[in-house]
N, CA, C and O atoms as a DFTB+ gen file, in Angstrom:
640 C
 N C O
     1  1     -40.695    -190.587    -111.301
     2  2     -40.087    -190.704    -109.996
     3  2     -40.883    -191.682    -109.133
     4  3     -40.401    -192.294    -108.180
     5  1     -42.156    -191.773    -109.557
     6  2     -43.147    -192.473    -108.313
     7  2     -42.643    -194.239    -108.486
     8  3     -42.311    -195.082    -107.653
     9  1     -42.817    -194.272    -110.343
    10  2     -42.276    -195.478    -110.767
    11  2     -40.896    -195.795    -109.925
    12  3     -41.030    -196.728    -109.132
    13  1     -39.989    -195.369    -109.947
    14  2     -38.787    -195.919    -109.903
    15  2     -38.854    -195.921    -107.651
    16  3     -37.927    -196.129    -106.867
    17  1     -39.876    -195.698    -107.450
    18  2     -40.062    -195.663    -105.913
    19  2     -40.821    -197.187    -105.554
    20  3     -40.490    -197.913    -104.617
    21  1     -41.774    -197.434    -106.413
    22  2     -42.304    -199.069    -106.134
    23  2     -40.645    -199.721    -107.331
    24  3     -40.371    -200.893    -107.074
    25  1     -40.291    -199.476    -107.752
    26  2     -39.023    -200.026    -109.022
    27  2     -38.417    -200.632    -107.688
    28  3     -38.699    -201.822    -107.548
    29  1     -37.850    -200.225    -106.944
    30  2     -36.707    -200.346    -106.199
    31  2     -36.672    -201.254    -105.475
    32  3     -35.588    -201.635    -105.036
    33  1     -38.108    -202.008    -105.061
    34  2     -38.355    -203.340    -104.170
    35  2     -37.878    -204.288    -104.988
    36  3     -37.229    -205.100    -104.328
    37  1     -37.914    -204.607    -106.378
    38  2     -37.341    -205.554    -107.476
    39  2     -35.897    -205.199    -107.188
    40  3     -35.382    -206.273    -106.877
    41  1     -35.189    -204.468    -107.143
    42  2     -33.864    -204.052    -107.943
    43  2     -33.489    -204.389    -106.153
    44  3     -32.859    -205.442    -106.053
    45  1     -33.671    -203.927    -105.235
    46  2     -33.192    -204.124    -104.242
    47  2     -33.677    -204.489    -102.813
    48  3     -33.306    -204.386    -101.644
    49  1     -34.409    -204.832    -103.333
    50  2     -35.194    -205.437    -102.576
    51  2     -35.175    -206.462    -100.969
    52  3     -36.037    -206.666    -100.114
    53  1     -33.880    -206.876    -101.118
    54  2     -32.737    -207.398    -100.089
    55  2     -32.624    -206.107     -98.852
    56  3     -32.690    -206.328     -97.643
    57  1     -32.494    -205.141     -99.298
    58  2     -33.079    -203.698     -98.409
    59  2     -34.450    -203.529     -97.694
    60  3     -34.527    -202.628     -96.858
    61  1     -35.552    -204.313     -97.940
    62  2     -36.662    -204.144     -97.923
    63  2     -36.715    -204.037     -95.712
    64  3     -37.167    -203.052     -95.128
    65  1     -36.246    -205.062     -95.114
    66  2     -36.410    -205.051     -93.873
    67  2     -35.810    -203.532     -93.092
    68  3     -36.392    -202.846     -92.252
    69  1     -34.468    -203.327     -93.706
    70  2     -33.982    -202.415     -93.293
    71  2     -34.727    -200.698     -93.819
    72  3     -34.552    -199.556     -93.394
    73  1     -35.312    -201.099     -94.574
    74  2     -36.398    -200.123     -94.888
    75  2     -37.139    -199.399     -93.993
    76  3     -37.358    -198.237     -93.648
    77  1     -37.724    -201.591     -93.520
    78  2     -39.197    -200.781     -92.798
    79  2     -38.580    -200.120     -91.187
    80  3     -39.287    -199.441     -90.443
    81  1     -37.373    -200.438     -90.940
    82  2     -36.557    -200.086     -90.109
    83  2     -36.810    -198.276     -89.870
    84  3     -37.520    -197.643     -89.089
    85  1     -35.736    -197.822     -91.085
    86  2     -36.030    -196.925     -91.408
    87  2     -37.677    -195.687     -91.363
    88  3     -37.874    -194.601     -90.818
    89  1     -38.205    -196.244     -91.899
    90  2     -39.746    -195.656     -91.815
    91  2     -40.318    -195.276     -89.996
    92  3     -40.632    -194.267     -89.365
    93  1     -40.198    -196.781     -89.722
    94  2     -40.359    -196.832     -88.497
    95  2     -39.892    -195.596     -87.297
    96  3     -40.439    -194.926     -86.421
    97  1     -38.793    -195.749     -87.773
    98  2     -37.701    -194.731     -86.546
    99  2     -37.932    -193.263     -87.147
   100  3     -37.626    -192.260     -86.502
   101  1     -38.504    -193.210     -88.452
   102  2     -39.019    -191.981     -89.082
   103  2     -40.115    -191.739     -88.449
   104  3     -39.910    -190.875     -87.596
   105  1     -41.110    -192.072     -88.466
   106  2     -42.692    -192.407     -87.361
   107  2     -42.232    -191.789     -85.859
   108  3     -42.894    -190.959     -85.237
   109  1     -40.924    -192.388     -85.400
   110  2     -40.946    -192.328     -84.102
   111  2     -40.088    -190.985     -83.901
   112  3     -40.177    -190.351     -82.849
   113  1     -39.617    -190.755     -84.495
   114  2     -38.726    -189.191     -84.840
   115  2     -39.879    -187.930     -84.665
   116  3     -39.955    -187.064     -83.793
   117  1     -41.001    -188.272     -86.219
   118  2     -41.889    -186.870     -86.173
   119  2     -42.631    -187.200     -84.855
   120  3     -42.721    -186.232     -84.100
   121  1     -43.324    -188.652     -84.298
   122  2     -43.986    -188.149     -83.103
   123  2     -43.329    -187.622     -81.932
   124  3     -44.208    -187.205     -81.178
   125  1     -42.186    -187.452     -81.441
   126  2     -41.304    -187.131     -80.823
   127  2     -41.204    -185.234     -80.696
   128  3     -41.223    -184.436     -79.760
   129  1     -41.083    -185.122     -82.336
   130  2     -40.799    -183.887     -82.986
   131  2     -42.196    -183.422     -82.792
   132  3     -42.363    -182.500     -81.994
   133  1     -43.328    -183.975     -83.469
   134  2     -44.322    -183.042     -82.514
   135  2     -44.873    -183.040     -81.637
   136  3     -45.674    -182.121     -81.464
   137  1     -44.674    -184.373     -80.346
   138  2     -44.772    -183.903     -79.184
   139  2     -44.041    -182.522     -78.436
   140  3     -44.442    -181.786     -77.535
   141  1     -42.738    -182.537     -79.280
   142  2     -42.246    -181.274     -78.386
   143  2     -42.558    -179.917     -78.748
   144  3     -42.224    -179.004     -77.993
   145  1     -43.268    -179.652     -80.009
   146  2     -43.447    -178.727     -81.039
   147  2     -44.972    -178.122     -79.866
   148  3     -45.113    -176.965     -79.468
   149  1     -45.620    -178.941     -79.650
   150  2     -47.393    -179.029     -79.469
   151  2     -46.684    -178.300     -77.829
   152  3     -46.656    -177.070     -77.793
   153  1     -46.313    -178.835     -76.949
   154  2     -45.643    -179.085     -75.718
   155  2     -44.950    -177.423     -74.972
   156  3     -45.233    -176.247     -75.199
   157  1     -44.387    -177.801     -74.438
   158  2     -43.899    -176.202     -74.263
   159  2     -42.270    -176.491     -74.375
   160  3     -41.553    -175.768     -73.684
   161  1     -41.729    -177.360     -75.083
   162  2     -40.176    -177.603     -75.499
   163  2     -40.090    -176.344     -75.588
   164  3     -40.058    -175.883     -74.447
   165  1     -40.020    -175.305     -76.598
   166  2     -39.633    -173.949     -76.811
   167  2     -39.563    -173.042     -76.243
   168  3     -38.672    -172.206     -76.394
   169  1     -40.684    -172.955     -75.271
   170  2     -40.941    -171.880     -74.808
   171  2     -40.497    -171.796     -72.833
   172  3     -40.647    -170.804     -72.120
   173  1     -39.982    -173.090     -72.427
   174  2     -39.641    -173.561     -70.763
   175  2     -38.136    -173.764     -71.068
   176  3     -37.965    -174.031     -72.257
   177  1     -37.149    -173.721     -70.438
   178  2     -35.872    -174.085     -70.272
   179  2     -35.981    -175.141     -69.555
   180  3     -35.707    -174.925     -68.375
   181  1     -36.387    -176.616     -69.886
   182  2     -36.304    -177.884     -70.058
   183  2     -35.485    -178.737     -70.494
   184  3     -35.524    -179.826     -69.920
   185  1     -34.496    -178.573     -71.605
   186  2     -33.127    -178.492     -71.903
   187  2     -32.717    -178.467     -71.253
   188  3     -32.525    -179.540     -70.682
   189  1     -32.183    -177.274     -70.692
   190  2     -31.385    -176.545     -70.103
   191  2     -31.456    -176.908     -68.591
   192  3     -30.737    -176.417     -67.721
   193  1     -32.173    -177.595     -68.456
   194  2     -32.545    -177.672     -66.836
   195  2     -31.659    -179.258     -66.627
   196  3     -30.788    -179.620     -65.836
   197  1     -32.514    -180.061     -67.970
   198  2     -31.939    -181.072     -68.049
   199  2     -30.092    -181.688     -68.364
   200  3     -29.602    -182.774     -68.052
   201  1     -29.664    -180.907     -68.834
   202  2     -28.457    -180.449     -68.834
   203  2     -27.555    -180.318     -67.316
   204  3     -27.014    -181.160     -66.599
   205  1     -27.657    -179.245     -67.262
   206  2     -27.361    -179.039     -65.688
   207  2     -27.655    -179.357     -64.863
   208  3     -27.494    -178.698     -63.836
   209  1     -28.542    -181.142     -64.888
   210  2     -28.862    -181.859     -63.936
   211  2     -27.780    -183.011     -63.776
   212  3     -27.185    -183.488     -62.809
   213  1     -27.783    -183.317     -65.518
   214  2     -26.803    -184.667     -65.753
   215  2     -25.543    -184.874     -66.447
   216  3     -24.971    -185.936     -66.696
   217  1     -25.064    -183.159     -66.834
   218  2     -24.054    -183.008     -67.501
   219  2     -22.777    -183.572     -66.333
   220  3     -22.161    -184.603     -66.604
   221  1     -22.567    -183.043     -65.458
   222  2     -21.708    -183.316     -64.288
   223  2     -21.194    -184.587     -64.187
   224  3     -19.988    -184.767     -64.021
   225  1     -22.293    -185.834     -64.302
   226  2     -22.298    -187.094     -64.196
   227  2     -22.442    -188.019     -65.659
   228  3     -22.631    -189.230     -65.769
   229  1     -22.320    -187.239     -66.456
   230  2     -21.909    -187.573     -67.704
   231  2     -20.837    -188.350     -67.927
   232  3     -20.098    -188.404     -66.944
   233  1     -20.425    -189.063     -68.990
   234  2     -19.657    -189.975     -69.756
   235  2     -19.093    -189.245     -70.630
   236  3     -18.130    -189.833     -71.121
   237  1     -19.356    -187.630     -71.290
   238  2     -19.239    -186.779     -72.132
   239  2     -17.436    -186.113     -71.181
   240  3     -16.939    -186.013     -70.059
   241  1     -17.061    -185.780     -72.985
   242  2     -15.354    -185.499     -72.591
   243  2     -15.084    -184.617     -71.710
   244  3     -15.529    -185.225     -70.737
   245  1     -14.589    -183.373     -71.172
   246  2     -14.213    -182.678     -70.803
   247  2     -14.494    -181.293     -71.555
   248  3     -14.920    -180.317     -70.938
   249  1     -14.192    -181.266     -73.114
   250  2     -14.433    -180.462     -73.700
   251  2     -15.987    -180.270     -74.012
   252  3     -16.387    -179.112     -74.121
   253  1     -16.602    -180.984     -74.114
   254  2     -17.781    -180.708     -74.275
   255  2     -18.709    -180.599     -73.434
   256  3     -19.836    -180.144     -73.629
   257  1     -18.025    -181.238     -71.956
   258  2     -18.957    -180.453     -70.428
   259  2     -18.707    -179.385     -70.550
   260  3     -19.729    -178.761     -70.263
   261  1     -17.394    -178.257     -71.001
   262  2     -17.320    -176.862     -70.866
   263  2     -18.211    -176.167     -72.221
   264  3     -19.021    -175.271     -71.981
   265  1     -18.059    -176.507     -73.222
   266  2     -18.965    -176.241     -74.816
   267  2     -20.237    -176.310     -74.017
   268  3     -20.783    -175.214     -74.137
   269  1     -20.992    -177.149     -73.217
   270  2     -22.504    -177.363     -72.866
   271  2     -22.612    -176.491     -71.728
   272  3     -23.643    -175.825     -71.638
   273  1     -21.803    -176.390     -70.920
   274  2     -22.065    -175.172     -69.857
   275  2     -22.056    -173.993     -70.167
   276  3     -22.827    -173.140     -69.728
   277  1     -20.900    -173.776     -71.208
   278  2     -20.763    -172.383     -71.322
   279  2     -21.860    -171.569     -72.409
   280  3     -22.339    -170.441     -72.533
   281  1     -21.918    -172.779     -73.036
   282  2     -22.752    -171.927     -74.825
   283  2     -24.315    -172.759     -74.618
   284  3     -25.302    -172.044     -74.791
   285  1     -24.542    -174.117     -74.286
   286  2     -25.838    -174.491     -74.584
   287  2     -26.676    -174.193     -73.442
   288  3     -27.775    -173.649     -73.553
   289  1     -26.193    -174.525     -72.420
   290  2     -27.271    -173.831     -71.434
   291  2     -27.613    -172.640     -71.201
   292  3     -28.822    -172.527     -70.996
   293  1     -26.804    -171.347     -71.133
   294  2     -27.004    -170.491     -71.650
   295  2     -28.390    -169.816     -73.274
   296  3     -29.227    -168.920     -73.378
   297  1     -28.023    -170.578     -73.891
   298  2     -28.525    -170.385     -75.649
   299  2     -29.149    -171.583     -75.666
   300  3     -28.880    -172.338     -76.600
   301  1     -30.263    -172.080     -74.478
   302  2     -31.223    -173.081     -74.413
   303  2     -32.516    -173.249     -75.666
   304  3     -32.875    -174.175     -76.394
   305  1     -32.879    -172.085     -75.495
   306  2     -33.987    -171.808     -76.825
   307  2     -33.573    -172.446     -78.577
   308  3     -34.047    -173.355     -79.259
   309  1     -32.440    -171.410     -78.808
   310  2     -31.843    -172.296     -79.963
   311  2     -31.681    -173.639     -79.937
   312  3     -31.970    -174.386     -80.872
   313  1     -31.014    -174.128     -78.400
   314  2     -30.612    -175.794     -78.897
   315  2     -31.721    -176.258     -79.109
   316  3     -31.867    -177.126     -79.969
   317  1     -32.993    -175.680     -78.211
   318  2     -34.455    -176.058     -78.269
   319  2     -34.973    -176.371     -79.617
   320  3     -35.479    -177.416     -80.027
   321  1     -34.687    -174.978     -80.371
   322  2     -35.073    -175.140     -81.815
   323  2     -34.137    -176.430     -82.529
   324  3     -34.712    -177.483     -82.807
   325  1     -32.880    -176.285     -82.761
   326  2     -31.712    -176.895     -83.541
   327  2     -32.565    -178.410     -82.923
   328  3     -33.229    -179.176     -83.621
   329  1     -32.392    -178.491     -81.944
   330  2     -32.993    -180.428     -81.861
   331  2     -34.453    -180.584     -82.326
   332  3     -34.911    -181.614     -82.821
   333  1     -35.000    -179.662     -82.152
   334  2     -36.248    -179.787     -82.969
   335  2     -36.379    -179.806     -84.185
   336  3     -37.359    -180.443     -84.568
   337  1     -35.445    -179.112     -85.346
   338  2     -35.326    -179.166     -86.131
   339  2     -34.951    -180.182     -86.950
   340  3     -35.407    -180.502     -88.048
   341  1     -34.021    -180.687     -86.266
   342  2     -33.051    -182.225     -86.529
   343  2     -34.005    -183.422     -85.935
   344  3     -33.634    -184.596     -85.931
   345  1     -34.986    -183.087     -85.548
   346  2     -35.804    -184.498     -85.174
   347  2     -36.749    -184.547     -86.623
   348  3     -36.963    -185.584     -87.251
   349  1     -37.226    -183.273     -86.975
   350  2     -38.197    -183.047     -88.020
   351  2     -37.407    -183.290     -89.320
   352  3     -37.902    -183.784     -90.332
   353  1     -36.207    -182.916     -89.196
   354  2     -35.089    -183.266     -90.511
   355  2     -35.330    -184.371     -90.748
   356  3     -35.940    -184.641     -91.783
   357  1     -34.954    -185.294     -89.923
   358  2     -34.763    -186.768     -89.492
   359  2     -36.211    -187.705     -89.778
   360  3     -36.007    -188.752     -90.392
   361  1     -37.404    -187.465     -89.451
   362  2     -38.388    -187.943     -89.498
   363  2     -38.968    -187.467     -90.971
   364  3     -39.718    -188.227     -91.583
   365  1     -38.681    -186.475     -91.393
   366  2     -39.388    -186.475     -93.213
   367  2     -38.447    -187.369     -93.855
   368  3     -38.854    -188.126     -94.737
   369  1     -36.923    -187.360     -93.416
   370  2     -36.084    -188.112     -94.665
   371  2     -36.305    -189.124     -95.081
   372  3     -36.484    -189.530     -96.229
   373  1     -36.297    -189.980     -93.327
   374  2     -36.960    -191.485     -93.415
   375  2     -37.619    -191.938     -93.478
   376  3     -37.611    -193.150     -93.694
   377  1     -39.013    -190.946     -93.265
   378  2     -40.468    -191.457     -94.151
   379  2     -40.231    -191.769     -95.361
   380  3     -40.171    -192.886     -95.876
   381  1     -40.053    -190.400     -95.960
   382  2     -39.918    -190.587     -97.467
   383  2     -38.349    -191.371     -97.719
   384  3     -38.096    -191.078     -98.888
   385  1     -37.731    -191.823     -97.438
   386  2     -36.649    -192.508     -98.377
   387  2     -35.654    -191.129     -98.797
   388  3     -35.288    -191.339     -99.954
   389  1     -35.179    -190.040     -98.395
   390  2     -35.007    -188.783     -99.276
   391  2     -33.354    -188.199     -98.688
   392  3     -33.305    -187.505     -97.673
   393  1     -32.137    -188.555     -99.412
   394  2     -31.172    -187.869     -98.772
   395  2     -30.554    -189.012     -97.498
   396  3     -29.570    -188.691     -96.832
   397  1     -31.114    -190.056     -97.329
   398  2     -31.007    -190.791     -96.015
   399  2     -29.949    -190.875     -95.510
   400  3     -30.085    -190.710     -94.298
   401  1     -28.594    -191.104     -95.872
   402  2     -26.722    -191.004     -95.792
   403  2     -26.542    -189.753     -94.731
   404  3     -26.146    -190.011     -93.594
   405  1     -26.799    -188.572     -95.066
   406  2     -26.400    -187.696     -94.940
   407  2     -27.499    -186.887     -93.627
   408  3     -26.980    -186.170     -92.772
   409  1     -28.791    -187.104     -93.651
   410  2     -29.006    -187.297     -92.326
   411  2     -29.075    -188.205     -91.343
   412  3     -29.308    -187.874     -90.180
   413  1     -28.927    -189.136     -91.624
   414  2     -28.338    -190.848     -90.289
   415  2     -26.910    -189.856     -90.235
   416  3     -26.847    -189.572     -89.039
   417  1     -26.037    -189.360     -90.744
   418  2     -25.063    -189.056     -90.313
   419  2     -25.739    -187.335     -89.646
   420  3     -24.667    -186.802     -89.932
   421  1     -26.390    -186.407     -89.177
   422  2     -26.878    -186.024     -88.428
   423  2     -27.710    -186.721     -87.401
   424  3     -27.833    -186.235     -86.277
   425  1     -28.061    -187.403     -87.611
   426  2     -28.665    -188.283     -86.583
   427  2     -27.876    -189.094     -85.520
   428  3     -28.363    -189.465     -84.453
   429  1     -26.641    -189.322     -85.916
   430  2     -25.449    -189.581     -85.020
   431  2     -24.992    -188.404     -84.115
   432  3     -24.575    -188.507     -82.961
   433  1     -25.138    -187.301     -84.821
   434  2     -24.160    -186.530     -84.225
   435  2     -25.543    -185.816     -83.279
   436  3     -25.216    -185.114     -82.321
   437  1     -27.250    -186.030     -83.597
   438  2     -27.998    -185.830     -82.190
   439  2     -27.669    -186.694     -81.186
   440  3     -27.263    -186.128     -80.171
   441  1     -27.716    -187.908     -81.145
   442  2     -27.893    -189.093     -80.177
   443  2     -26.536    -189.009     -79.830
   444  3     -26.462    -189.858     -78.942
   445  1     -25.254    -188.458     -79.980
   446  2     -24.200    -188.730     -79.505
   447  2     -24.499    -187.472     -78.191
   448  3     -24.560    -187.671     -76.977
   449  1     -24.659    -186.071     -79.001
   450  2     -24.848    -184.900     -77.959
   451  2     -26.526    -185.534     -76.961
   452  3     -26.676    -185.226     -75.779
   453  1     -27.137    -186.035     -77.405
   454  2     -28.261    -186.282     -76.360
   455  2     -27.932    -187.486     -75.505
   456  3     -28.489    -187.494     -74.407
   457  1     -27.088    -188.569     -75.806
   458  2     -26.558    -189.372     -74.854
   459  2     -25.696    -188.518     -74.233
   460  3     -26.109    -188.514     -73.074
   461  1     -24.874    -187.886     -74.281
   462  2     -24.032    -186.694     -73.073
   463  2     -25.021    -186.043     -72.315
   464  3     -24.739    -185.757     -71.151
   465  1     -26.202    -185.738     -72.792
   466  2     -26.479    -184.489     -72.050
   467  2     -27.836    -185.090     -71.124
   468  3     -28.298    -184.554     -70.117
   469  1     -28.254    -186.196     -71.696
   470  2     -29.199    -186.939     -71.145
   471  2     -29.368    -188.075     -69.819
   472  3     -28.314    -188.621     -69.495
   473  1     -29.851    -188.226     -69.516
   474  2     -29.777    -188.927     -67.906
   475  2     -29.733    -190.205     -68.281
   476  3     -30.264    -190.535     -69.342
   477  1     -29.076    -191.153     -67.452
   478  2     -28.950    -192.682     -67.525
   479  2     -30.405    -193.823     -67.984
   480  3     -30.292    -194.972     -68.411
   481  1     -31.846    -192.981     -67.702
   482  2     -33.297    -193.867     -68.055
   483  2     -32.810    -193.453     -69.739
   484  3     -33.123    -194.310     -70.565
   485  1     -32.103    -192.253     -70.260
   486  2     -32.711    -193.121     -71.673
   487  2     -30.909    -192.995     -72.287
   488  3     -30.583    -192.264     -73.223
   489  1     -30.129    -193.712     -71.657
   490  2     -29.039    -194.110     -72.252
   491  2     -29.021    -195.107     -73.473
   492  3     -28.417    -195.221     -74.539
   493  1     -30.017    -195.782     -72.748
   494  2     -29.753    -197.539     -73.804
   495  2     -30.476    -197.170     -74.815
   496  3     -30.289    -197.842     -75.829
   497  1     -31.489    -196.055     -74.914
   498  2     -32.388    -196.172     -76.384
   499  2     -31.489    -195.541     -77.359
   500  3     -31.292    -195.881     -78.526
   501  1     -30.818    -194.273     -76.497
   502  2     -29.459    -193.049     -77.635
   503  2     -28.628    -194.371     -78.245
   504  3     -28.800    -194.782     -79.392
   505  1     -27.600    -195.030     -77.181
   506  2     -26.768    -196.040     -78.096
   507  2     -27.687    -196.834     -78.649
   508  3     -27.096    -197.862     -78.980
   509  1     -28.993    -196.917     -78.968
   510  2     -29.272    -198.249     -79.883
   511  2     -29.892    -197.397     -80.976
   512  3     -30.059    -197.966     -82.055
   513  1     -30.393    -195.672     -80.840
   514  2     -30.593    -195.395     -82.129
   515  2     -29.044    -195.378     -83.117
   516  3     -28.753    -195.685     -84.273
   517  1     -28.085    -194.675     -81.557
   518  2     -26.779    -194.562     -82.617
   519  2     -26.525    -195.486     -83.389
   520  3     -26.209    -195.126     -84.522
   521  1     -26.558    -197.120     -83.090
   522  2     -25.974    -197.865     -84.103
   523  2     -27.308    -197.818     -85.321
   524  3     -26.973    -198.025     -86.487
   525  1     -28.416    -197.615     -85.097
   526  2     -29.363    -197.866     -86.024
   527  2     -29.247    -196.894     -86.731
   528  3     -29.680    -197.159     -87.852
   529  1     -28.772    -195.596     -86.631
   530  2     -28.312    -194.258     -87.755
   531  2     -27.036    -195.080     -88.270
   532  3     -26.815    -194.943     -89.473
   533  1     -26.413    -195.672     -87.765
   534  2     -25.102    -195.763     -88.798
   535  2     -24.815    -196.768     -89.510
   536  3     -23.844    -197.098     -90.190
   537  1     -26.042    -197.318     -89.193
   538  2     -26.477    -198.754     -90.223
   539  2     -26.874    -198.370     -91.472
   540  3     -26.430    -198.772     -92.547
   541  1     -27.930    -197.387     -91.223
   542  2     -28.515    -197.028     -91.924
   543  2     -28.010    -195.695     -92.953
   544  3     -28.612    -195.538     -94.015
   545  1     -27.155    -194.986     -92.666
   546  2     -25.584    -194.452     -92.780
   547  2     -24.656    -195.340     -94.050
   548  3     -24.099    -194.754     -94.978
   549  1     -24.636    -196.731     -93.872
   550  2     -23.463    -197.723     -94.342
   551  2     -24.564    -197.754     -95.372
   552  3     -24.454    -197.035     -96.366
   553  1     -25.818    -198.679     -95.183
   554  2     -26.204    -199.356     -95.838
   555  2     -26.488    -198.392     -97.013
   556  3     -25.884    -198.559     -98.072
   557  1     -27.598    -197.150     -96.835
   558  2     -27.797    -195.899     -97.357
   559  2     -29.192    -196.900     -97.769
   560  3     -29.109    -197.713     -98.690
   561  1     -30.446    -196.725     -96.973
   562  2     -31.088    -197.323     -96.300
   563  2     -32.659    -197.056     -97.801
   564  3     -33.524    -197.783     -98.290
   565  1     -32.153    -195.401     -97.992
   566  2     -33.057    -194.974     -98.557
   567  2     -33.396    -195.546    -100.500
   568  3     -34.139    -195.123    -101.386
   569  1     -32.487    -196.559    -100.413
   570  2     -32.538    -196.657    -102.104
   571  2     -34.101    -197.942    -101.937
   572  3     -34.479    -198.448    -102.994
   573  1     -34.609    -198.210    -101.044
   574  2     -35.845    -199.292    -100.729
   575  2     -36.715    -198.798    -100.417
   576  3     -36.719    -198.482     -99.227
   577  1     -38.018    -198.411    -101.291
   578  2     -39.225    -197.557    -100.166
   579  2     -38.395    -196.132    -100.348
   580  3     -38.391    -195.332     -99.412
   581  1     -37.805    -195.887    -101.383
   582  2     -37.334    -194.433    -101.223
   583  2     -37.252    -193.972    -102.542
   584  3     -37.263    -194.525    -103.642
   585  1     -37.141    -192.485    -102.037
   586  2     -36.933    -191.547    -103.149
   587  2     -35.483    -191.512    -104.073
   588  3     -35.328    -191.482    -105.293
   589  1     -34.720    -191.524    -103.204
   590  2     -32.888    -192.323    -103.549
   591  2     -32.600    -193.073    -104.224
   592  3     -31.506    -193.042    -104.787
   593  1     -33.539    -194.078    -104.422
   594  2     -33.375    -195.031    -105.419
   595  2     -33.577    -194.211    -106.818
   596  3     -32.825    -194.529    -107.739
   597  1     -34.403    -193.323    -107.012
   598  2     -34.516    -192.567    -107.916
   599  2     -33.189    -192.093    -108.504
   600  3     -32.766    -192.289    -109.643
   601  1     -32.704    -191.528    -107.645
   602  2     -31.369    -190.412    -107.869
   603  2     -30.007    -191.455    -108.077
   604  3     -28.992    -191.101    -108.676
   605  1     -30.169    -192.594    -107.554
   606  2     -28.843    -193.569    -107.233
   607  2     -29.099    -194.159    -108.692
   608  3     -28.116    -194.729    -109.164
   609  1     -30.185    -194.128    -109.454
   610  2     -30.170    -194.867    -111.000
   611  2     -29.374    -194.127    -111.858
   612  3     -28.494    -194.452    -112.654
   613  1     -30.056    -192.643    -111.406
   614  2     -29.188    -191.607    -112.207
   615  2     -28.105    -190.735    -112.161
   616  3     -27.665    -190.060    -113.092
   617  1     -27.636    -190.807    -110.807
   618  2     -26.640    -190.321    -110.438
   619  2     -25.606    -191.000    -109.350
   620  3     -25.510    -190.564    -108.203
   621  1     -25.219    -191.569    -109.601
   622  2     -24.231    -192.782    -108.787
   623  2     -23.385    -191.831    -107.774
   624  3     -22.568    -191.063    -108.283
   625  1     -23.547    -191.849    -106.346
   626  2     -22.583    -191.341    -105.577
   627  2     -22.650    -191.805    -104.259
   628  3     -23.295    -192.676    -103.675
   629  1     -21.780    -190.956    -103.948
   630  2     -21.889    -191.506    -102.030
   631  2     -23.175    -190.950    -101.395
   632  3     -23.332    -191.329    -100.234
   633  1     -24.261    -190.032    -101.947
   634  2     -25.490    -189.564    -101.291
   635  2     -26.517    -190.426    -101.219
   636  3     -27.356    -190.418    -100.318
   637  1     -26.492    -191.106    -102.047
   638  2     -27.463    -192.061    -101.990
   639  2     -27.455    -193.615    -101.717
   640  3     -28.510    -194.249    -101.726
């Protein structure tokens, strides 16, 4: 497996930039993920505060200002956990190269709910990770510098 992980710069190597892409935004995911871990994310309704500051003035549909009022601010702790979780999802995949398709496509569906729920200072970074998850989504980012390349020799599908 380790072989076919340096293998993959030969074979595809044309991937290589979008790689370090990848890695990168992996880096910036876990420090993120454990700033909030270390932090008091879990344990303060900070979320939740944040929410019901900028949901109102949101760009977010109708249905999902009532879904965020009624269920997430309320059940702050969980979303607390669930985005924490999905940052840490997100930051092992793309270190390692591992599954990458299938979380860039969770990774859309954070930055879509955190551009709704988030205030206008970090609008422009949500839409520029969104397109960078769904690049990385298309391209399936992880067969370069990844573990995927492994699995995509031997098992040809849309996961990898």
């Amino acid at each position: 497996m380790l072989v076919s992980f340096f293998e993959s710069v030969k074979y595809v190597g044309h991937l290589l930039p979008i790689s370090f892409l990848r890695i990168f935004l992996g880096y910036y995911y876990l420090e993120q993920a454990l700033m909030k871990y270390r932090g008091d994310y879990l344990t303060r309704p900070r979320i939740a505060d944040q929410m019901a500051e900028w949901l109102p003035a949101s760009h977010a549909p109708n249905w999902f200002k009532i879904f965020a009022s009624a269920t997430m601010i309320p059940n702050w702790q969980t979303v607390a956990f669930i985005v924490l979780g999905l940052e840490f999802a997100i930051a092992i995949s793309y270190v390692i190269g591992y599954v990458v398709r299938p979380v860039a496509l969770l990774g859309v569906l954070l930055c879509v709910t955190m551009l709704f729920i988030s205030g206008p200072a970090m609008e422009d970074l949500y839409k520029t990770f969104l397109a960078i998850h769904l690049i990385l989504a298309w391209v399936g980012a992880g067969r370069c510098l990844g573990f995927d390349y492994y699995f995509f020799k031997r098992r040809r599908g849309l996961w990898w």
